[in-house]
Short mmCIF file of C-alpha atoms and ligand atoms in Angstrom, two decimals:
data_model
loop_
_atom_site.label_atom_id
_atom_site.label_comp_id
_atom_site.label_asym_id
_atom_site.label_seq_id
_atom_site.Cartn_x
_atom_site.Cartn_y
_atom_site.Cartn_z
CA UNK A 10 27.49 -28.82 31.41
CA UNK A 11 28.15 -29.36 27.10
CA UNK A 12 31.58 -29.50 25.95
CA UNK A 13 30.23 -26.55 24.27
CA UNK A 14 29.79 -24.27 27.39
CA UNK A 15 33.17 -25.77 28.48
CA UNK A 16 35.21 -24.51 25.51
CA UNK A 17 33.19 -21.34 25.35
CA UNK A 18 34.20 -20.64 29.32
CA UNK A 19 37.58 -21.85 28.76
CA UNK A 20 38.28 -20.02 25.49
CA UNK A 21 37.13 -16.63 27.85
CA UNK A 22 40.08 -17.22 30.54
CA UNK A 23 42.32 -17.50 27.99
CA UNK A 24 43.63 -14.52 27.87
CA UNK A 25 47.02 -15.64 26.59
CA UNK A 26 48.49 -18.50 25.76
CA UNK A 27 50.09 -18.59 29.04
CA UNK A 28 46.21 -18.02 30.96
CA UNK A 29 45.60 -21.28 28.62
CA UNK A 30 47.87 -23.86 29.90
CA UNK A 31 47.52 -22.16 33.58
CA UNK A 32 43.71 -23.17 33.12
CA UNK A 33 44.76 -26.50 31.96
CA UNK A 34 47.23 -27.30 34.51
CA UNK A 35 44.94 -26.09 37.32
CA UNK A 36 42.01 -28.50 35.88
CA UNK A 37 44.86 -31.25 35.98
CA UNK A 38 46.01 -30.37 39.26
CA UNK A 39 42.40 -30.90 40.54
CA UNK A 40 42.00 -34.05 38.90
CA UNK A 41 45.09 -35.57 40.85
CA UNK A 42 48.09 -34.89 38.11
CA UNK A 43 51.08 -34.41 39.91
CA UNK A 44 53.00 -31.03 38.47
CA UNK A 45 56.41 -32.67 37.15
CA UNK A 46 59.42 -29.76 36.70
CA UNK A 47 61.79 -30.73 33.72
CA UNK A 48 65.11 -29.48 35.82
CA UNK A 49 64.07 -32.15 38.51
CA UNK A 50 64.31 -35.43 38.64
CA UNK A 51 61.07 -37.34 37.92
CA UNK A 52 59.95 -40.16 40.68
CA UNK A 53 56.88 -41.73 38.56
CA UNK A 54 54.81 -44.50 39.75
CA UNK A 55 53.14 -46.77 36.97
CA UNK A 56 49.54 -45.81 38.38
CA UNK A 57 49.95 -42.59 38.78
CA UNK A 58 49.47 -39.63 36.13
CA UNK A 59 51.72 -36.49 35.58
CA UNK A 60 52.28 -33.06 33.61
CA UNK A 61 55.19 -31.00 32.66
CA UNK A 62 54.78 -27.31 31.27
CA UNK A 63 57.56 -25.65 29.51
CA UNK A 64 57.79 -21.92 29.04
CA UNK A 65 54.09 -22.15 31.00
CA UNK A 66 52.83 -21.93 27.22
CA UNK A 67 53.19 -25.64 26.32
CA UNK A 68 51.48 -28.12 28.27
CA UNK A 69 52.09 -32.15 28.19
CA UNK A 70 50.32 -34.57 30.44
CA UNK A 71 50.24 -38.08 30.41
CA UNK A 72 49.11 -41.15 32.46
CA UNK A 73 50.90 -44.14 33.47
CA UNK A 74 47.72 -46.04 35.26
CA UNK A 75 48.08 -49.64 34.47
CA UNK A 76 51.57 -48.97 32.96
CA UNK A 77 53.66 -52.01 31.74
CA UNK A 78 56.73 -51.65 30.36
CA UNK A 79 56.97 -51.55 26.39
CA UNK A 80 53.53 -49.81 26.34
CA UNK A 81 52.77 -47.36 23.01
CA UNK A 82 52.17 -43.94 23.61
CA UNK A 83 48.94 -42.56 22.57
CA UNK A 84 49.42 -38.93 21.79
CA UNK A 85 47.08 -36.13 20.46
CA UNK A 86 48.83 -32.91 19.87
CA UNK A 87 47.80 -29.61 19.25
CA UNK A 88 48.81 -25.85 19.87
CA UNK A 89 48.30 -23.09 22.27
CA UNK A 90 49.28 -19.74 20.39
CA UNK A 91 47.28 -17.49 17.82
CA UNK A 92 47.88 -14.42 15.98
CA UNK A 93 47.66 -11.10 17.39
CA UNK A 94 49.74 -8.10 18.06
CA UNK A 95 52.35 -8.09 20.45
CA UNK A 96 53.64 -5.18 22.81
CA UNK A 97 57.13 -4.35 22.08
CA UNK A 98 59.65 -3.90 24.40
CA UNK A 99 59.70 0.20 24.18
CA UNK A 100 55.58 0.25 24.23
CA UNK A 101 54.55 3.76 24.29
CA UNK A 102 54.66 6.61 21.60
CA UNK A 103 52.89 9.64 21.82
CA UNK A 104 50.91 11.17 18.86
CA UNK A 105 49.37 14.45 19.01
CA UNK A 106 48.12 13.70 22.80
CA UNK A 107 47.16 10.32 21.96
CA UNK A 108 48.83 7.27 23.77
CA UNK A 109 49.86 4.85 21.40
CA UNK A 110 51.08 1.47 21.50
CA UNK A 111 54.11 0.02 19.89
CA UNK A 112 53.09 -3.57 18.94
CA UNK A 113 54.26 -6.26 16.20
CA UNK A 114 52.20 -9.19 14.61
CA UNK A 115 52.62 -12.25 15.61
CA UNK A 116 51.74 -15.16 13.26
CA UNK A 117 49.37 -14.39 10.12
CA UNK A 118 46.81 -12.73 11.17
CA UNK A 119 43.91 -10.73 9.15
CA UNK A 120 44.64 -7.22 9.61
CA UNK A 121 41.61 -5.87 8.99
CA UNK A 122 39.93 -7.83 11.30
CA UNK A 123 41.38 -5.89 14.17
CA UNK A 124 40.23 -2.81 13.42
CA UNK A 125 37.45 -0.95 15.55
CA UNK A 126 37.27 -4.21 18.36
CA UNK A 127 37.95 -2.83 22.26
CA UNK A 128 40.65 -4.92 23.21
CA UNK A 129 42.16 -5.82 26.33
CA UNK A 130 45.87 -6.67 26.97
CA UNK A 131 47.13 -10.47 28.67
CA UNK A 132 50.25 -11.83 28.71
CA UNK A 133 52.89 -12.37 31.39
CA UNK A 134 55.29 -9.80 32.98
CA UNK A 135 58.86 -11.00 34.75
CA UNK A 136 59.22 -9.15 38.21
CA UNK A 137 61.93 -9.64 40.74
CA UNK A 138 60.51 -10.83 44.19
CA UNK A 139 62.52 -12.38 47.18
CA UNK A 140 65.58 -12.30 44.87
CA UNK A 141 64.71 -13.92 41.61
CA UNK A 142 63.31 -12.90 38.52
CA UNK A 143 59.49 -14.96 38.48
CA UNK A 144 56.60 -14.77 36.07
CA UNK A 145 53.16 -13.15 36.50
CA UNK A 146 50.32 -14.14 34.82
CA UNK A 147 48.40 -9.89 33.38
CA UNK A 148 45.23 -9.12 32.29
CA UNK A 149 44.23 -5.73 31.88
CA UNK A 150 40.38 -7.65 32.77
CA UNK A 151 39.13 -4.45 30.87
CA UNK A 152 39.18 -3.12 26.69
CA UNK A 153 42.41 -0.71 27.57
CA UNK A 154 43.09 -0.15 23.51
CA UNK A 155 41.76 -0.15 20.06
CA UNK A 156 42.55 0.29 16.60
CA UNK A 157 40.50 2.71 15.05
CA UNK A 158 39.60 2.61 11.23
CA UNK A 159 40.34 5.93 9.43
CA UNK A 160 36.83 7.35 8.42
CA UNK A 161 35.70 6.89 4.52
CA UNK A 162 35.39 10.71 4.49
CA UNK A 163 38.65 10.27 4.08
CA UNK A 164 39.53 7.34 2.35
CA UNK A 165 36.82 6.97 -0.23
CA UNK A 166 38.87 4.01 -1.50
CA UNK A 167 38.44 1.81 1.83
CA UNK A 168 35.81 -0.84 0.45
CA UNK A 169 38.46 -1.80 -2.27
CA UNK A 170 41.70 -3.66 -1.72
CA UNK A 171 42.53 -2.06 1.50
CA UNK A 172 46.38 -2.57 3.01
CA UNK A 173 47.46 -1.59 6.27
CA UNK A 174 51.09 -0.73 7.28
CA UNK A 175 51.20 -2.68 10.36
CA UNK A 176 54.28 -0.18 11.38
CA UNK A 177 51.93 2.90 11.46
CA UNK A 178 48.25 2.39 10.93
CA UNK A 179 47.45 -0.95 13.25
CA UNK A 180 49.15 0.23 16.48
CA UNK A 181 46.46 0.41 19.16
CA UNK A 182 45.45 3.62 20.60
CA UNK A 183 45.13 3.62 24.41
CA UNK A 184 44.58 7.02 25.75
CA UNK A 185 45.12 10.62 26.20
CA UNK A 186 47.90 12.71 27.50
CA UNK A 187 51.70 13.92 27.34
CA UNK A 188 52.97 10.73 28.62
CA UNK A 189 52.30 7.37 30.23
CA UNK A 190 54.50 5.36 32.14
CA UNK A 191 53.63 1.53 30.86
CA UNK A 192 56.05 -0.23 33.29
CA UNK A 193 54.50 1.65 36.11
CA UNK A 194 50.83 0.67 35.02
CA UNK A 195 52.18 -2.97 34.93
CA UNK A 196 53.56 -2.34 38.25
CA UNK A 197 50.37 -1.10 39.51
CA UNK A 198 48.45 -3.90 38.80
CA UNK A 199 51.18 -6.58 40.25
CA UNK A 200 51.45 -4.87 43.17
CA UNK A 201 55.05 -4.34 42.83
CA UNK A 202 56.93 -1.53 42.31
CA UNK A 203 58.13 -0.37 39.32
CA UNK A 204 61.87 -1.23 39.56
CA UNK A 205 60.67 -4.78 40.00
CA UNK A 206 59.23 -4.79 36.70
CA UNK A 207 61.57 -6.36 34.39
CA UNK A 208 59.95 -6.96 31.08
CA UNK A 209 57.09 -8.90 29.78
CA UNK A 210 55.22 -11.08 26.78
CA UNK A 211 51.91 -9.17 26.42
CA UNK A 212 49.42 -9.66 23.85
CA UNK A 213 46.22 -7.85 22.74
CA UNK A 214 42.52 -10.13 22.58
CA UNK A 215 39.38 -8.47 21.22
CA UNK A 216 37.12 -8.37 24.82
CA UNK A 217 34.40 -9.55 23.16
CA UNK A 218 33.83 -13.01 24.54
CA UNK A 219 32.60 -16.10 22.85
CA UNK A 220 28.91 -16.27 21.86
CA UNK A 221 26.61 -19.00 20.50
CA UNK A 222 25.50 -17.27 16.54
CA UNK A 223 22.50 -18.76 14.56
CA UNK A 224 18.86 -18.51 15.27
CA UNK A 225 19.07 -22.09 16.65
CA UNK A 226 22.70 -21.56 17.80
CA UNK A 227 24.25 -23.47 15.23
CA UNK A 228 27.79 -21.52 15.55
CA UNK A 229 30.19 -20.09 18.10
CA UNK A 230 31.75 -17.17 17.59
CA UNK A 231 35.34 -15.87 19.46
CA UNK A 232 38.47 -14.92 19.27
CA UNK A 233 41.60 -17.66 19.44
CA UNK A 234 39.29 -20.65 18.00
CA UNK A 235 42.30 -21.85 15.83
CA UNK A 236 43.42 -23.88 17.88
CA UNK A 237 42.13 -23.42 21.60
CA UNK A 238 39.03 -25.54 20.19
CA UNK A 239 41.01 -28.43 19.33
CA UNK A 240 43.19 -28.02 22.01
CA UNK A 241 40.41 -27.92 24.57
CA UNK A 242 38.62 -30.70 23.37
CA UNK A 243 40.98 -33.18 23.06
CA UNK A 244 42.32 -32.16 26.24
CA UNK A 245 38.66 -32.95 27.63
CA UNK A 246 38.95 -36.48 25.73
CA UNK A 247 42.95 -36.67 27.66
CA UNK A 248 41.17 -36.33 30.93
CA UNK A 249 37.80 -38.34 30.52
CA UNK A 250 39.59 -41.27 29.18
CA UNK A 251 41.12 -44.61 30.86
CA UNK A 252 44.50 -46.44 29.29
CA UNK A 253 44.02 -49.24 27.67
CA UNK A 254 46.72 -51.46 26.52
CA UNK A 255 49.26 -48.35 25.99
CA UNK A 256 49.93 -44.67 27.88
CA UNK A 257 47.57 -41.77 27.20
CA UNK A 258 49.34 -38.47 26.05
CA UNK A 259 48.15 -35.14 25.53
CA UNK A 260 50.71 -32.37 24.49
CA UNK A 261 49.77 -28.76 23.66
CA UNK A 262 53.05 -27.04 22.13
CA UNK A 263 53.44 -23.36 21.73
CA UNK A 264 54.48 -21.45 18.29
CA UNK A 265 53.18 -23.20 16.00
CA UNK A 266 51.86 -19.95 14.47
CA UNK A 267 55.41 -18.70 13.80
CA UNK A 268 56.65 -22.09 12.49
CA UNK A 269 57.17 -24.12 16.00
CA UNK A 270 61.24 -23.83 15.73
CA UNK A 271 61.32 -22.51 19.71
CA UNK A 272 62.07 -24.44 22.77
CA UNK A 273 58.29 -24.87 23.28
CA UNK A 274 57.42 -25.75 19.76
CA UNK A 275 56.75 -28.69 18.02
CA UNK A 276 59.84 -28.52 16.43
CA UNK A 277 61.73 -29.06 19.90
CA UNK A 278 62.53 -32.45 21.56
CA UNK A 279 60.42 -31.87 24.02
CA UNK A 280 57.94 -34.45 23.56
CA UNK A 281 60.71 -36.85 22.35
CA UNK A 282 62.88 -36.48 25.55
CA UNK A 283 59.18 -36.47 27.81
CA UNK A 284 58.75 -40.32 26.18
CA UNK A 285 62.46 -40.93 26.84
CA UNK A 286 62.40 -39.90 30.04
CA UNK A 287 59.42 -42.50 31.05
CA UNK A 288 61.17 -45.51 29.28
CA UNK A 289 64.53 -44.52 31.54
CA UNK A 290 62.47 -44.10 34.98
CA UNK A 291 61.10 -47.74 33.74
CA UNK A 292 64.48 -49.12 33.13
CA UNK A 293 63.83 -50.10 29.34
CA UNK A 294 66.22 -50.65 27.01
CA UNK A 295 67.25 -48.20 24.15
CA UNK A 296 65.66 -50.90 21.77
CA UNK A 297 62.21 -51.41 24.28
CA UNK A 298 62.19 -47.76 24.28
CA UNK A 299 62.20 -47.89 20.22
CA UNK A 300 59.70 -50.69 20.13
CA UNK A 301 57.03 -48.78 22.54
CA UNK A 302 57.42 -46.01 19.94
CA UNK A 303 56.60 -48.58 17.58
CA UNK A 304 53.81 -49.48 18.75
CA UNK A 305 52.32 -45.88 19.01
CA UNK A 306 49.85 -43.51 17.59
CA UNK A 307 49.85 -39.28 17.20
CA UNK A 308 46.76 -37.48 16.24
CA UNK A 309 47.54 -33.85 15.21
CA UNK A 310 44.54 -31.97 15.89
CA UNK A 311 44.78 -28.61 14.35
CA UNK A 312 41.56 -27.05 13.21
CA UNK A 313 40.77 -26.77 9.56
CA UNK A 314 38.51 -25.05 6.95
CA UNK A 315 35.25 -25.31 5.66
CA UNK A 316 34.09 -24.29 2.66
CA UNK A 317 32.65 -21.02 2.87
CA UNK A 318 29.13 -19.73 0.95
CA UNK A 319 30.55 -16.76 -0.19
CA UNK A 320 33.55 -18.15 -1.78
CA UNK A 321 32.85 -21.64 -2.60
CA UNK A 322 36.10 -21.05 -5.13
CA UNK A 323 38.35 -21.53 -2.49
CA UNK A 324 37.46 -24.96 -1.07
CA UNK A 325 38.03 -28.45 -3.21
CA UNK A 326 34.58 -28.61 -4.79
CA UNK A 327 34.92 -32.53 -4.40
CA UNK A 328 36.05 -32.58 -0.93
CA UNK A 329 33.44 -30.12 0.82
CA UNK A 330 33.94 -29.86 4.79
CA UNK A 331 30.92 -28.39 6.21
CA UNK A 332 30.46 -26.92 9.85
CA UNK A 333 28.61 -29.00 12.43
CA UNK A 334 29.81 -32.09 9.85
CA UNK A 335 32.22 -33.44 12.00
CA UNK A 336 36.02 -33.67 12.50
CA UNK A 337 38.25 -33.10 9.33
CA UNK A 338 40.66 -35.38 8.77
CA UNK A 339 43.34 -33.65 6.60
CA UNK A 340 45.12 -34.99 3.21
CA UNK A 341 47.93 -33.59 1.58
CA UNK A 342 50.18 -35.39 -0.73
CA UNK A 343 52.81 -33.86 -0.20
CA UNK A 344 52.41 -34.58 3.51
CA UNK A 345 52.00 -30.89 4.58
CA UNK A 346 49.75 -32.91 6.95
CA UNK A 347 51.05 -36.62 7.85
CA UNK A 348 47.56 -38.51 7.30
CA UNK A 349 48.40 -41.52 5.17
CA UNK A 350 45.92 -44.21 3.89
CA UNK A 351 46.33 -46.42 7.54
CA UNK A 352 46.52 -43.64 9.89
CA UNK A 353 42.76 -42.41 7.75
CA UNK A 354 41.36 -45.52 7.98
CA UNK A 355 41.91 -45.82 11.93
CA UNK A 356 40.32 -42.24 12.04
CA UNK A 357 37.28 -44.41 10.15
CA UNK A 358 37.05 -47.35 12.56
CA UNK A 359 37.11 -44.91 15.61
CA UNK A 360 34.06 -43.31 13.74
CA UNK A 361 31.98 -46.29 13.53
CA UNK A 362 33.04 -47.42 16.72
CA UNK A 363 31.87 -43.65 18.36
CA UNK A 364 29.38 -42.54 16.18
CA UNK A 365 31.03 -39.90 15.25
CA UNK A 366 30.90 -38.02 12.32
CA UNK A 367 34.03 -36.99 9.90
CA UNK A 368 34.89 -35.57 6.50
CA UNK A 369 38.05 -35.19 4.35
CA UNK A 370 40.14 -32.07 3.66
CA UNK A 371 42.38 -31.22 0.94
CA UNK A 372 43.54 -28.67 -0.88
CA UNK A 373 42.79 -27.39 -4.39
CA UNK A 374 45.66 -28.49 -6.13
CA UNK A 375 46.59 -25.13 -7.12
CA UNK A 376 46.48 -23.70 -3.99
CA UNK A 377 49.38 -23.95 -1.30
CA UNK A 378 47.46 -24.07 1.95
CA UNK A 379 48.81 -24.01 5.58
CA UNK A 380 50.85 -26.16 7.28
CA UNK A 381 50.34 -27.55 10.74
CA UNK A 382 52.36 -29.41 13.88
CA UNK A 383 52.24 -32.80 12.88
CA UNK A 384 54.68 -33.01 10.00
CA UNK A 385 57.08 -30.48 11.89
CA UNK A 386 56.72 -32.80 15.54
CA UNK A 387 57.33 -35.94 13.12
CA UNK A 388 60.62 -34.71 12.53
CA UNK A 389 61.49 -34.96 15.72
CA UNK A 390 60.02 -38.41 16.66
CA UNK A 391 59.03 -41.31 14.18
CA UNK A 392 55.61 -42.46 14.91
CA UNK A 393 52.15 -43.32 12.88
CA UNK A 394 50.34 -40.24 12.07
CA UNK A 395 47.30 -38.54 11.28
CA UNK A 396 45.83 -34.82 10.97
CA UNK A 397 42.87 -33.71 11.91
CA UNK A 398 40.73 -31.02 13.16
CA UNK A 399 37.56 -29.00 13.54
CA UNK A 400 35.99 -26.71 10.48
CA UNK A 401 36.39 -23.12 11.07
CA UNK A 402 35.43 -20.06 9.11
CA UNK A 403 37.66 -16.44 9.13
CA UNK A 404 40.95 -18.57 10.50
CA UNK A 405 43.45 -15.93 11.89
CA UNK A 406 40.93 -13.23 11.71
CA UNK A 407 40.37 -11.67 15.33
CA UNK A 408 36.96 -13.38 15.50
CA UNK A 409 36.60 -16.93 14.08
CA UNK A 410 33.36 -19.00 13.62
CA UNK A 411 33.07 -22.65 14.57
CA UNK A 412 30.26 -25.11 14.58
CA UNK A 413 27.87 -25.63 17.66
CA UNK A 414 28.17 -29.56 16.85
CA UNK A 415 31.85 -30.22 16.32
CA UNK A 416 33.00 -29.94 19.13
CA UNK A 417 31.52 -33.20 20.55
CA UNK A 418 32.23 -34.93 17.47
CA UNK A 419 35.33 -34.57 18.37
CA UNK A 420 35.40 -35.14 21.74
CA UNK A 421 33.29 -38.79 21.02
CA UNK A 422 36.20 -39.63 18.05
CA UNK A 423 39.20 -38.68 20.43
CA UNK A 424 37.76 -40.42 23.79
CA UNK A 425 37.32 -43.73 21.72
CA UNK A 426 41.22 -43.49 20.71
CA UNK A 427 42.07 -42.57 23.98
CA UNK A 428 39.85 -45.49 25.55
CA UNK A 429 40.45 -48.18 22.76
CA UNK A 430 42.87 -50.91 22.82
CA UNK A 431 45.28 -50.40 19.81
CA UNK A 432 47.54 -52.25 18.52
CA UNK A 433 49.87 -50.86 15.76
CA UNK A 434 52.32 -52.12 13.39
CA UNK A 435 54.27 -51.05 10.37
CA UNK A 436 51.35 -52.18 7.92
CA UNK A 437 48.73 -52.95 9.77
CA UNK A 438 46.21 -51.68 12.61
CA UNK A 439 43.94 -53.49 14.79
CA UNK A 440 41.16 -51.49 17.45
CA UNK A 441 39.63 -53.15 20.25
CA UNK A 442 36.66 -51.78 22.03
ZN1 ZN B 17 46.10 -24.07 14.10
#
């Protein structure tokens, strides 16, 4: 199956970031990876492959095949979360016999794109089972809500710039009636009693599946393309590669969209701790561990902005980024992206080796642009790094658009990264295919 078709299946199964991590964990189980727990001793073997989850919303995998003490790490990092509406604890509000769900925005979403779309609800519910509070995945499996627009007849100004009040105007309507017991509904769906349901983290997501768009299927449209496209394609590159003189690591953090400052986000010490635990297990001294980090390289993979044909002025005219023109290497003078001349040179070398196309992105000098997880992760662990991503339109819309050829370019580039022998020093890099 093509990487695009696999990506679209993955997008459809990833009803929430908890579901995305669960999907990846199931694939790792099938691929012979051992599931480690952070609260237990790790009994590692120099021939085996492992993964660990944090909060069930971020996931880290590493391959120790052919491990020899002191090897560097080759890491690709991405994020699992996306902007959405998250249900508040007191979820239900009745307005004129309509059942409204009280929710708040998570991350920087484009409000109007969430109007008039059938929405499903998904995430995790905490229930009491055999005396323990445990996590259960929940997915409404059908559209349960919608945020209807106000008719143009009642707002003639709507096609001028319209702002929405998220507290009063962006509330999903989920039914009619004088009351609705939300916890009872969750309990019923999970086959438990109502008093077993303690709490939940549930978000709305468009019901529409990922689809090709274009007379020649040039594009892929879906919710959550940022950043599940980079997360999934780099995951495929990881599981289909072999270590070659370093340890291959896959990392996908939660909470990039709200600043990464959580226990499962890129600003946590998780990745650093995982590498320390590997070194500790193989009895590396502190200095040997630091030497292995100095031999390491991290690729931060998060989607990027292509030049929009209707808004050409939004991008730097001298750095035209196009859909279906390959992986984007992101630059920022202020190091919002970690790319430097040496780390970008590695992407060029891997592009030549693999045939994967790459293109450069820089924000306009008069636009601040966004940031991503590379620079944040770099505050916890000092490793040579580059920021890349796949080009897309409509970032943070409820329906984003990517090119259908770009996933293959990233897969080829990152497989070349994971498969090569990479010799890193502070002022030079050498790639041996
Ligand atoms: Zn992103």
